Short mmCIF file of C-alpha atoms and ligand atoms in Angstrom, two decimals:
data_model
loop_
_atom_site.label_atom_id
_atom_site.label_comp_id
_atom_site.label_asym_id
_atom_site.label_seq_id
_atom_site.Cartn_x
_atom_site.Cartn_y
_atom_site.Cartn_z
CA MET W 21 0.00 0.00 0.00
CA THR W 22 2.15 2.85 -1.21
CA HIS W 23 -0.49 5.34 -2.33
CA LEU W 24 -2.28 7.58 0.15
CA ARG W 25 -5.64 6.95 -1.54
CA THR W 26 -5.24 3.23 -0.90
CA ARG W 27 -3.98 3.69 2.65
CA ALA W 28 -6.83 6.10 3.48
CA VAL W 29 -9.26 3.27 2.68
CA HIS W 30 -7.41 0.31 4.16
CA ALA W 31 -4.90 1.32 6.84
CA GLY W 32 -5.87 0.28 10.35
CA GLN W 33 -8.92 -1.63 9.17
CA HIS W 34 -9.43 -5.36 8.65
CA PRO W 35 -12.60 -7.43 8.32
CA ASP W 36 -13.78 -8.19 11.85
CA PRO W 37 -12.29 -11.60 12.79
CA GLY W 38 -15.48 -12.64 14.60
CA THR W 39 -18.09 -11.77 11.98
CA GLY W 40 -16.27 -10.78 8.79
CA ALA W 41 -17.85 -7.30 8.96
CA ILE W 42 -16.00 -5.04 6.54
CA ALA W 43 -16.80 -1.79 8.35
CA THR W 44 -14.97 -1.59 11.68
CA PRO W 45 -17.60 -2.45 14.34
CA ILE W 46 -18.45 0.25 16.85
CA SER W 47 -17.23 -1.28 20.10
CA GLN W 48 -19.81 0.50 22.22
CA THR W 49 -18.59 -0.73 25.57
CA THR W 50 -17.02 0.82 28.62
CA ALA W 51 -15.13 -2.22 29.93
CA PHE W 52 -13.76 -5.50 28.57
CA GLY W 53 -14.15 -8.84 30.35
CA TYR W 54 -10.81 -10.41 31.14
CA GLY W 55 -11.97 -13.81 32.43
CA THR W 56 -9.73 -14.49 35.37
CA LEU W 57 -8.16 -12.33 38.02
CA GLU W 58 -4.72 -13.47 36.85
CA HIS W 59 -5.39 -12.46 33.24
CA GLY W 60 -6.87 -9.12 34.35
CA ALA W 61 -3.82 -8.45 36.50
CA ALA W 62 -1.51 -9.28 33.59
CA ILE W 63 -3.38 -6.90 31.25
CA PHE W 64 -3.33 -4.11 33.83
CA ALA W 65 0.38 -4.71 34.44
CA GLY W 66 1.04 -4.47 30.69
CA GLU W 67 2.29 -8.06 30.63
CA ALA W 68 -0.52 -9.36 28.39
CA PRO W 69 -2.23 -7.64 25.44
CA GLY W 70 -5.87 -6.72 25.85
CA TYR W 71 -8.33 -3.89 26.34
CA ARG W 72 -9.29 -2.83 29.86
CA TYR W 73 -11.52 0.23 29.82
CA SER W 74 -12.55 2.55 26.98
CA ARG W 75 -11.05 5.63 28.63
CA PHE W 76 -7.62 4.01 28.10
CA ALA W 77 -8.18 2.35 24.72
CA ASN W 78 -11.02 0.97 22.60
CA PRO W 79 -10.88 -1.21 19.45
CA THR W 80 -12.78 1.25 17.19
CA VAL W 81 -10.63 4.14 18.40
CA ALA W 82 -7.50 1.98 18.02
CA ALA W 83 -8.35 1.32 14.34
CA LEU W 84 -8.61 5.08 13.79
CA GLU W 85 -5.31 5.67 15.60
CA ALA W 86 -3.61 3.05 13.41
CA LYS W 87 -5.04 4.62 10.25
CA MET W 88 -3.88 8.11 11.19
CA ALA W 89 -0.44 6.92 12.31
CA ASP W 90 -0.08 5.30 8.89
CA LEU W 91 -1.23 8.39 6.97
CA GLU W 92 1.12 10.66 8.94
CA GLY W 93 4.04 8.21 8.62
CA ALA W 94 4.21 7.88 12.41
CA GLN W 95 4.86 4.96 14.75
CA ALA W 96 1.79 5.70 16.86
CA ALA W 97 -1.18 8.02 17.37
CA VAL W 98 -3.63 8.82 20.12
CA ALA W 99 -7.15 10.15 19.58
CA PHE W 100 -9.05 12.62 21.75
CA SER W 101 -12.54 14.03 22.09
CA SER W 102 -11.57 17.25 20.28
CA GLY W 103 -8.61 18.98 18.70
CA THR W 104 -8.41 21.11 21.82
CA ALA W 105 -8.24 18.01 24.04
CA ALA W 106 -5.37 16.80 21.83
CA THR W 107 -3.55 20.12 22.26
CA SER W 108 -4.05 20.27 26.03
CA SER W 109 -2.91 16.63 26.33
CA VAL W 110 0.30 17.39 24.44
CA LEU W 111 0.95 20.31 26.79
CA LEU W 112 0.12 18.44 29.99
CA GLY W 113 1.80 15.23 28.88
CA LEU W 114 5.11 16.69 27.75
CA LEU W 115 5.68 20.00 29.56
CA ASN W 116 6.49 20.85 33.16
CA PRO W 117 6.27 24.09 35.17
CA GLY W 118 9.20 26.30 34.21
CA ASP W 119 9.24 25.07 30.60
CA GLU W 120 8.65 27.44 27.71
CA ILE W 121 6.53 26.83 24.65
CA ALA W 122 7.36 28.99 21.63
CA PHE W 123 4.95 29.35 18.75
CA LEU W 124 5.11 30.80 15.29
CA GLY W 125 1.81 32.55 14.70
CA PRO W 126 -0.77 33.08 13.81
CA LEU W 127 -2.51 30.18 15.50
CA TYR W 128 -6.15 29.19 15.83
CA GLY W 129 -7.43 31.61 18.50
CA GLY W 130 -8.50 28.76 20.78
CA THR W 131 -5.00 27.25 20.73
CA GLU W 132 -3.28 30.48 21.72
CA GLY W 133 -6.05 31.04 24.27
CA LEU W 134 -5.40 27.59 25.76
CA PHE W 135 -1.63 28.17 25.92
CA ARG W 136 -2.15 31.42 27.78
CA ALA W 137 -5.17 30.59 29.94
CA VAL W 138 -4.10 27.11 31.06
CA GLY W 139 -0.40 26.79 30.21
CA GLU W 140 0.58 30.02 31.94
CA ARG W 141 -1.55 29.21 35.00
CA PHE W 142 0.46 26.00 35.44
CA GLY W 143 3.83 27.69 35.08
CA ILE W 144 4.50 27.20 31.36
CA ARG W 145 5.84 30.38 29.76
CA VAL W 146 4.33 31.13 26.36
CA VAL W 147 6.60 32.87 23.83
CA ASP W 148 5.28 34.32 20.58
CA ALA W 149 8.26 33.86 18.24
CA THR W 150 6.48 35.22 15.16
CA GLN W 151 8.15 38.63 15.03
CA GLN W 152 11.61 37.77 16.31
CA GLY W 153 11.95 34.44 14.52
CA LEU W 154 12.41 31.05 16.06
CA ALA W 155 16.20 30.92 16.46
CA ALA W 156 16.23 34.23 18.36
CA SER W 157 13.29 33.23 20.57
CA LEU W 158 14.57 29.94 21.96
CA THR W 159 15.98 29.99 25.47
CA PRO W 160 17.48 27.21 27.61
CA ALA W 161 13.96 26.75 29.04
CA THR W 162 12.28 26.21 25.65
CA ARG W 163 10.94 22.68 25.49
CA MET W 164 8.41 22.82 22.65
CA VAL W 165 7.73 24.71 19.42
CA TRP W 166 4.20 24.87 18.00
CA VAL W 167 3.26 25.77 14.42
CA GLU W 168 0.29 25.32 12.11
CA THR W 169 1.11 23.90 8.68
CA LEU W 170 -1.29 26.42 7.12
CA THR W 171 -2.21 29.11 9.59
CA ASN W 172 -5.70 29.94 10.77
CA PRO W 173 -7.03 32.25 9.36
CA SER W 174 -4.34 34.02 7.34
CA LEU W 175 -3.07 30.96 5.42
CA ARG W 176 0.65 31.49 5.98
CA LEU W 177 3.16 28.64 5.95
CA HIS W 178 6.33 27.80 7.82
CA ASP W 179 9.35 26.08 6.37
CA LEU W 180 8.87 22.89 8.37
CA ALA W 181 12.35 21.50 7.68
CA GLU W 182 13.89 24.75 8.93
CA VAL W 183 11.67 24.82 12.03
CA ALA W 184 12.58 21.20 12.82
CA ALA W 185 16.30 21.80 12.27
CA ILE W 186 16.44 24.91 14.48
CA ALA W 187 14.52 23.15 17.26
CA LYS W 188 16.38 19.86 17.01
CA ALA W 189 19.76 21.57 17.28
CA ARG W 190 18.59 22.85 20.69
CA GLY W 191 16.91 19.61 21.79
CA VAL W 192 13.45 21.20 21.51
CA LEU W 193 10.32 19.22 20.52
CA THR W 194 8.26 20.38 17.56
CA VAL W 195 4.52 20.05 17.01
CA ALA W 196 2.71 20.89 13.77
CA ASP W 197 -1.04 21.35 13.80
CA ASN W 198 -1.85 19.82 10.40
CA THR W 199 -5.61 20.47 10.53
CA PHE W 200 -5.76 22.77 7.49
CA CYS W 201 -3.52 20.63 5.25
CA THR W 202 -4.24 17.02 6.30
CA PRO W 203 -1.71 14.32 5.37
CA CYS W 204 -2.95 14.64 1.76
CA LEU W 205 -1.07 17.93 1.34
CA VAL W 206 1.81 17.65 3.82
CA ARG W 207 3.18 15.13 6.30
CA PRO W 208 5.10 17.13 8.92
CA LEU W 209 7.06 14.14 10.28
CA ALA W 210 8.72 13.75 6.88
CA TYR W 211 10.35 17.15 7.54
CA GLY W 212 11.62 16.19 10.98
CA ILE W 213 8.69 17.57 13.01
CA ASP W 214 8.14 15.39 16.10
CA LEU W 215 4.35 15.41 16.43
CA ALA W 216 1.54 16.01 13.91
CA MET W 217 -1.69 17.12 15.55
CA HIS W 218 -5.18 17.48 14.06
CA SER W 219 -8.58 18.72 14.86
CA MET W 220 -10.33 15.76 13.19
CA THR W 221 -13.52 17.82 13.51
CA LYS W 222 -12.53 19.42 10.20
CA TYR W 223 -11.32 17.67 7.01
CA LEU W 224 -10.71 14.22 8.49
CA GLY W 225 -14.35 13.87 9.52
CA GLY W 226 -15.34 16.04 6.59
CA HIS W 227 -19.09 16.13 7.13
CA GLY W 228 -19.48 18.50 10.07
CA ASP W 229 -20.94 15.83 12.33
CA ALA W 230 -18.19 14.73 14.74
CA THR W 231 -15.74 16.39 17.10
CA GLY W 232 -12.32 14.84 17.69
CA GLY W 233 -8.56 15.33 17.75
CA ILE W 234 -5.49 13.22 17.21
CA VAL W 235 -1.73 13.38 17.72
CA ALA W 236 0.74 11.21 15.78
CA GLY W 237 4.45 10.66 16.43
CA SER W 238 6.97 8.30 17.97
CA VAL W 239 5.94 5.72 20.56
CA ALA W 240 8.20 7.49 23.07
CA LEU W 241 6.28 10.78 22.70
CA ILE W 242 2.79 9.39 22.20
CA ALA W 243 2.98 7.23 25.36
CA PRO W 244 3.08 10.14 27.88
CA VAL W 245 0.51 12.12 25.87
CA ARG W 246 -1.79 9.09 25.97
CA LYS W 247 -1.19 8.41 29.65
CA THR W 248 -1.86 12.00 30.69
CA GLY W 249 -4.56 12.91 28.19
CA LEU W 250 -6.60 9.72 28.52
CA GLY W 251 -5.59 8.10 31.80
CA HIS W 252 -5.45 11.24 33.91
CA VAL W 253 -7.42 13.92 32.12
CA GLY W 254 -9.98 11.61 30.49
CA GLY W 255 -10.22 13.29 27.08
CA ASN W 256 -10.97 10.05 25.20
CA LEU W 257 -12.82 9.90 21.88
CA SER W 258 -16.08 7.95 21.84
CA PRO W 259 -16.27 4.82 19.64
CA GLN W 260 -19.26 6.29 17.77
CA GLU W 261 -17.22 9.32 16.74
CA ALA W 262 -14.21 7.13 15.92
CA PHE W 263 -16.41 5.23 13.46
CA LEU W 264 -17.42 8.48 11.74
CA PHE W 265 -13.77 9.51 11.41
CA LEU W 266 -12.78 6.07 10.07
CA ARG W 267 -15.51 6.40 7.46
CA GLY W 268 -14.68 10.02 6.67
CA ILE W 269 -10.97 9.39 6.14
CA LYS W 270 -11.68 6.78 3.47
CA THR W 271 -12.78 9.60 1.12
CA LEU W 272 -10.34 12.22 2.43
CA PRO W 273 -8.04 12.25 -0.64
CA LEU W 274 -11.03 12.58 -3.00
CA ARG W 275 -12.59 15.33 -0.92
CA MET W 276 -9.32 17.22 -0.53
CA ALA W 277 -8.87 17.25 -4.31
CA ALA W 278 -12.34 18.79 -4.70
CA HIS W 279 -11.74 21.29 -1.85
CA CYS W 280 -8.46 22.36 -3.47
CA GLU W 281 -10.03 22.72 -6.92
CA GLY W 282 -12.94 24.77 -5.57
CA ALA W 283 -10.78 26.98 -3.37
CA ALA W 284 -8.38 27.74 -6.22
CA ALA W 285 -11.29 28.79 -8.45
CA VAL W 286 -12.82 30.93 -5.68
CA ALA W 287 -9.44 32.53 -4.82
CA HIS W 288 -8.82 33.51 -8.46
CA PHE W 289 -12.35 34.89 -8.76
CA LEU W 290 -11.97 36.98 -5.59
CA ALA W 291 -8.53 38.24 -6.64
CA GLY W 292 -10.14 39.81 -9.72
CA HIS W 293 -13.05 41.41 -7.87
CA PRO W 294 -12.99 45.21 -7.38
CA ALA W 295 -14.48 45.03 -3.84
CA VAL W 296 -11.64 42.80 -2.64
CA ARG W 297 -8.38 44.31 -1.40
CA VAL W 298 -6.36 41.14 -0.86
CA VAL W 299 -6.89 37.39 -1.10
CA HIS W 300 -4.93 34.99 1.10
CA TYR W 301 -4.53 31.71 -0.73
CA PRO W 302 -1.18 29.93 -1.04
CA GLY W 303 -2.00 28.82 -4.58
CA LEU W 304 -2.08 32.41 -5.88
CA ALA W 305 1.17 33.69 -7.37
CA SER W 306 0.53 36.89 -5.34
CA HIS W 307 0.79 34.96 -2.03
CA PRO W 308 4.04 36.07 -0.36
CA GLN W 309 4.99 32.43 0.27
CA HIS W 310 3.78 30.94 -3.00
CA ALA W 311 7.20 29.43 -3.73
CA LEU W 312 7.33 27.77 -0.30
CA ALA W 313 3.77 26.53 -0.78
CA ARG W 314 4.68 24.95 -4.11
CA ARG W 315 7.62 23.22 -2.45
CA LEU W 316 5.78 22.07 0.68
CA LEU W 317 2.24 21.23 -0.38
CA GLN W 318 1.56 18.19 -2.55
CA GLY W 319 -1.41 18.01 -4.90
CA GLY W 320 -3.07 21.32 -4.08
CA PHE W 321 -3.10 24.38 -1.87
CA GLY W 322 -5.94 23.53 0.47
CA GLY W 323 -9.61 24.38 0.75
CA MET W 324 -9.39 27.54 2.85
CA VAL W 325 -9.47 31.07 1.43
CA ALA W 326 -9.41 34.34 3.37
CA PHE W 327 -9.97 37.77 1.89
CA GLU W 328 -10.13 41.36 2.97
CA LEU W 329 -12.56 43.88 1.56
CA VAL W 330 -11.48 47.25 0.21
CA ARG W 331 -13.77 48.75 2.85
CA ASN W 332 -11.99 47.03 5.74
CA GLU W 333 -14.78 47.33 8.33
CA ARG W 334 -17.02 44.94 10.23
CA SER W 335 -20.15 46.45 8.65
CA ALA W 336 -18.77 45.78 5.16
CA ALA W 337 -17.93 42.18 6.08
CA ALA W 338 -21.40 41.77 7.57
CA ALA W 339 -23.05 43.11 4.41
CA VAL W 340 -21.25 40.47 2.32
CA LEU W 341 -21.61 37.57 4.76
CA ASN W 342 -25.29 38.27 5.39
CA ARG W 343 -26.03 38.08 1.65
CA LEU W 344 -24.43 34.67 1.09
CA GLN W 345 -26.92 31.91 0.35
CA LEU W 346 -24.91 28.79 -0.49
CA PHE W 347 -22.11 29.40 1.99
CA THR W 348 -23.43 28.87 5.51
CA GLN W 349 -22.28 31.44 8.07
CA ALA W 350 -20.62 29.29 10.69
CA VAL W 351 -17.28 28.61 12.31
CA SER W 352 -15.43 25.33 11.76
CA LEU W 353 -14.13 24.17 8.40
CA GLY W 354 -13.34 21.22 6.21
CA ASP W 355 -16.96 20.14 5.72
CA VAL W 356 -18.37 19.08 2.36
CA ASP W 357 -20.64 22.14 2.71
CA SER W 358 -19.08 25.56 2.18
CA LEU W 359 -18.84 27.74 5.28
CA ALA W 360 -18.01 31.42 5.77
CA CYS W 361 -17.07 33.30 8.92
CA HIS W 362 -15.78 36.58 10.29
CA PRO W 363 -12.70 35.51 12.30
CA ALA W 364 -12.37 38.74 14.31
CA SER W 365 -15.76 38.19 16.00
CA THR W 366 -15.71 34.39 16.15
CA THR W 367 -12.68 32.06 15.85
CA HIS W 368 -10.24 34.76 16.93
CA SER W 369 -12.44 36.53 19.45
CA PHE W 370 -10.57 34.54 22.15
CA VAL W 371 -7.35 36.50 21.64
CA THR W 372 -6.65 40.17 22.30
CA ALA W 373 -7.19 42.91 19.71
CA ALA W 374 -3.40 43.39 19.65
CA VAL W 375 -2.84 39.73 18.70
CA ARG W 376 -5.55 40.00 16.04
CA ALA W 377 -3.90 43.13 14.62
CA GLN W 378 -0.46 41.47 14.59
CA ASN W 379 -1.86 38.52 12.68
CA GLY W 380 -3.88 40.45 10.13
CA VAL W 381 -7.23 39.41 11.58
CA THR W 382 -8.86 42.68 10.62
CA GLU W 383 -12.52 43.65 10.89
CA GLY W 384 -12.91 43.31 7.12
CA LEU W 385 -11.39 39.82 6.91
CA ILE W 386 -13.69 37.02 5.75
CA ARG W 387 -12.70 33.33 5.92
CA LEU W 388 -14.14 30.76 3.55
CA SER W 389 -14.04 27.01 3.96
CA VAL W 390 -14.70 25.94 0.39
CA GLY W 391 -16.79 22.78 0.26
CA ILE W 392 -17.13 20.24 -2.52
CA GLU W 393 -20.04 21.93 -4.33
CA HIS W 394 -19.48 22.97 -7.95
CA PRO W 395 -17.12 25.98 -7.99
CA ASP W 396 -19.37 27.86 -10.46
CA ASP W 397 -22.22 27.85 -7.93
CA LEU W 398 -19.91 29.05 -5.16
CA MET W 399 -18.55 31.87 -7.30
CA ALA W 400 -22.09 32.90 -8.29
CA ASP W 401 -23.01 33.10 -4.60
CA LEU W 402 -19.95 35.26 -3.87
CA GLU W 403 -20.58 37.43 -6.93
CA HIS W 404 -24.12 38.11 -5.72
CA ALA W 405 -22.99 38.84 -2.15
CA LEU W 406 -20.18 41.17 -3.26
CA ARG W 407 -22.28 43.09 -5.78
CA HIS W 408 -22.97 46.00 -3.42
CA ALA W 409 -19.67 45.91 -1.57
CA VAL W 410 -17.55 48.01 -3.92
C1 3LM V 700 -12.34 27.25 13.55
N1 3LM V 700 -11.00 25.67 14.70
O1 3LM V 700 -13.45 27.54 13.07
P1 3LM V 700 -11.55 21.45 18.04
N2 3LM V 700 -6.50 23.60 15.48
C2 3LM V 700 -6.98 24.32 14.46
C3 3LM V 700 -8.34 24.68 14.44
O2 3LM V 700 -8.79 25.39 13.42
C4 3LM V 700 -9.17 24.27 15.51
C5 3LM V 700 -8.63 23.51 16.54
C6 3LM V 700 -7.29 23.20 16.51
C7 3LM V 700 -12.22 26.22 14.60
C8 3LM V 700 -13.24 25.88 15.44
S1 3LM V 700 -14.04 28.19 16.57
C9 3LM V 700 -15.17 28.40 17.86
C10 3LM V 700 -14.41 26.63 15.82
C11 3LM V 700 -6.08 24.74 13.36
C12 3LM V 700 -10.62 24.64 15.57
C13 3LM V 700 -9.47 23.03 17.71
O3 3LM V 700 -11.29 21.38 19.52
O4 3LM V 700 -11.83 20.10 17.45
O5 3LM V 700 -12.58 22.47 17.71
O6 3LM V 700 -10.18 21.90 17.34
O7 3LM V 700 -11.29 27.77 13.12
#
């Protein structure tokens, strides 16, 4: 199985040995009978294989973890009840009071909010390395670097090989939130990044009906994240949701191709519209990191587009957003349905106005998650909504 399309269908999944069921059964159970005290004790001691309790591990969730480890080229993965639970488990599992976490922004507002609201309360110093650069921001206390492979919402990239090299030279762990790209476009571990993290709520699920997160990496790093995040914090994914993600990932490469095609068409359309001041899409030659995007991203430039109106005000953004008919006004992304949101008042309302300003999250910025509908219909919707915005 060398091709991602094949692995997306098959990895981690086998016909059920008991019944032959092709779809991975939903193991809707809290505990697992172990027969004898001796066998139970051996499983709990880690001396015999076997499931114990679904907070620790569950067969449906394990199939999903195996599939995602395969797609990210990792030894292991651990799933959580949300992307945010995955992020907090990485922090709590791998950092200690006195450690520093440095990030290259912008980040999803909730991630930066979590770093500051929870990390700082527990003695983890949070360093925004965006302005100064990573090399200049690392100190002897830096233990982890956090980046997004395509940033939310401004669609910037980081040279992952460079990030990994700078961090590795200082013995610092690296985490890449790969939510916007998915393993279809980039596999961070191939560039030396230690952990790839996802909000599965987005493209991996793909249908806007399940919340989950996952982290993939070496056994040595995944083990403490699993132990803390599941065993101690209890952020486990339910088997029902795991089933939806297993099913969703089977069509991920096909959906991503359609998302990329639609987003490219929409980005080009917006770039030629007189009411639009700037379009953020890594596939446009005008994107300041287009060359890096061409080098890093395989098979497309993603399904997310952000744009700023000439009249860079909330009322102008509202006038456009409120006229959209096919795009649904909602947060989240990566669904088959197209979504549109105003990051300043929603996804990035968790961070300060200063952070929003630094990251270009202006009042006139609109973010589109381009679904798999026909691009002509999406462009017609935007054309209608923008008609009075000039
Ligand atoms: C959003 N983002 O609309 P969950 N990492 C990235 C993300 O975009 C997100 C998470 C982690 C959005 C959610 S905003 C109220 C809705 C890059 C989520 C967190 O915990 O599964 O939501 O993932 O941009």
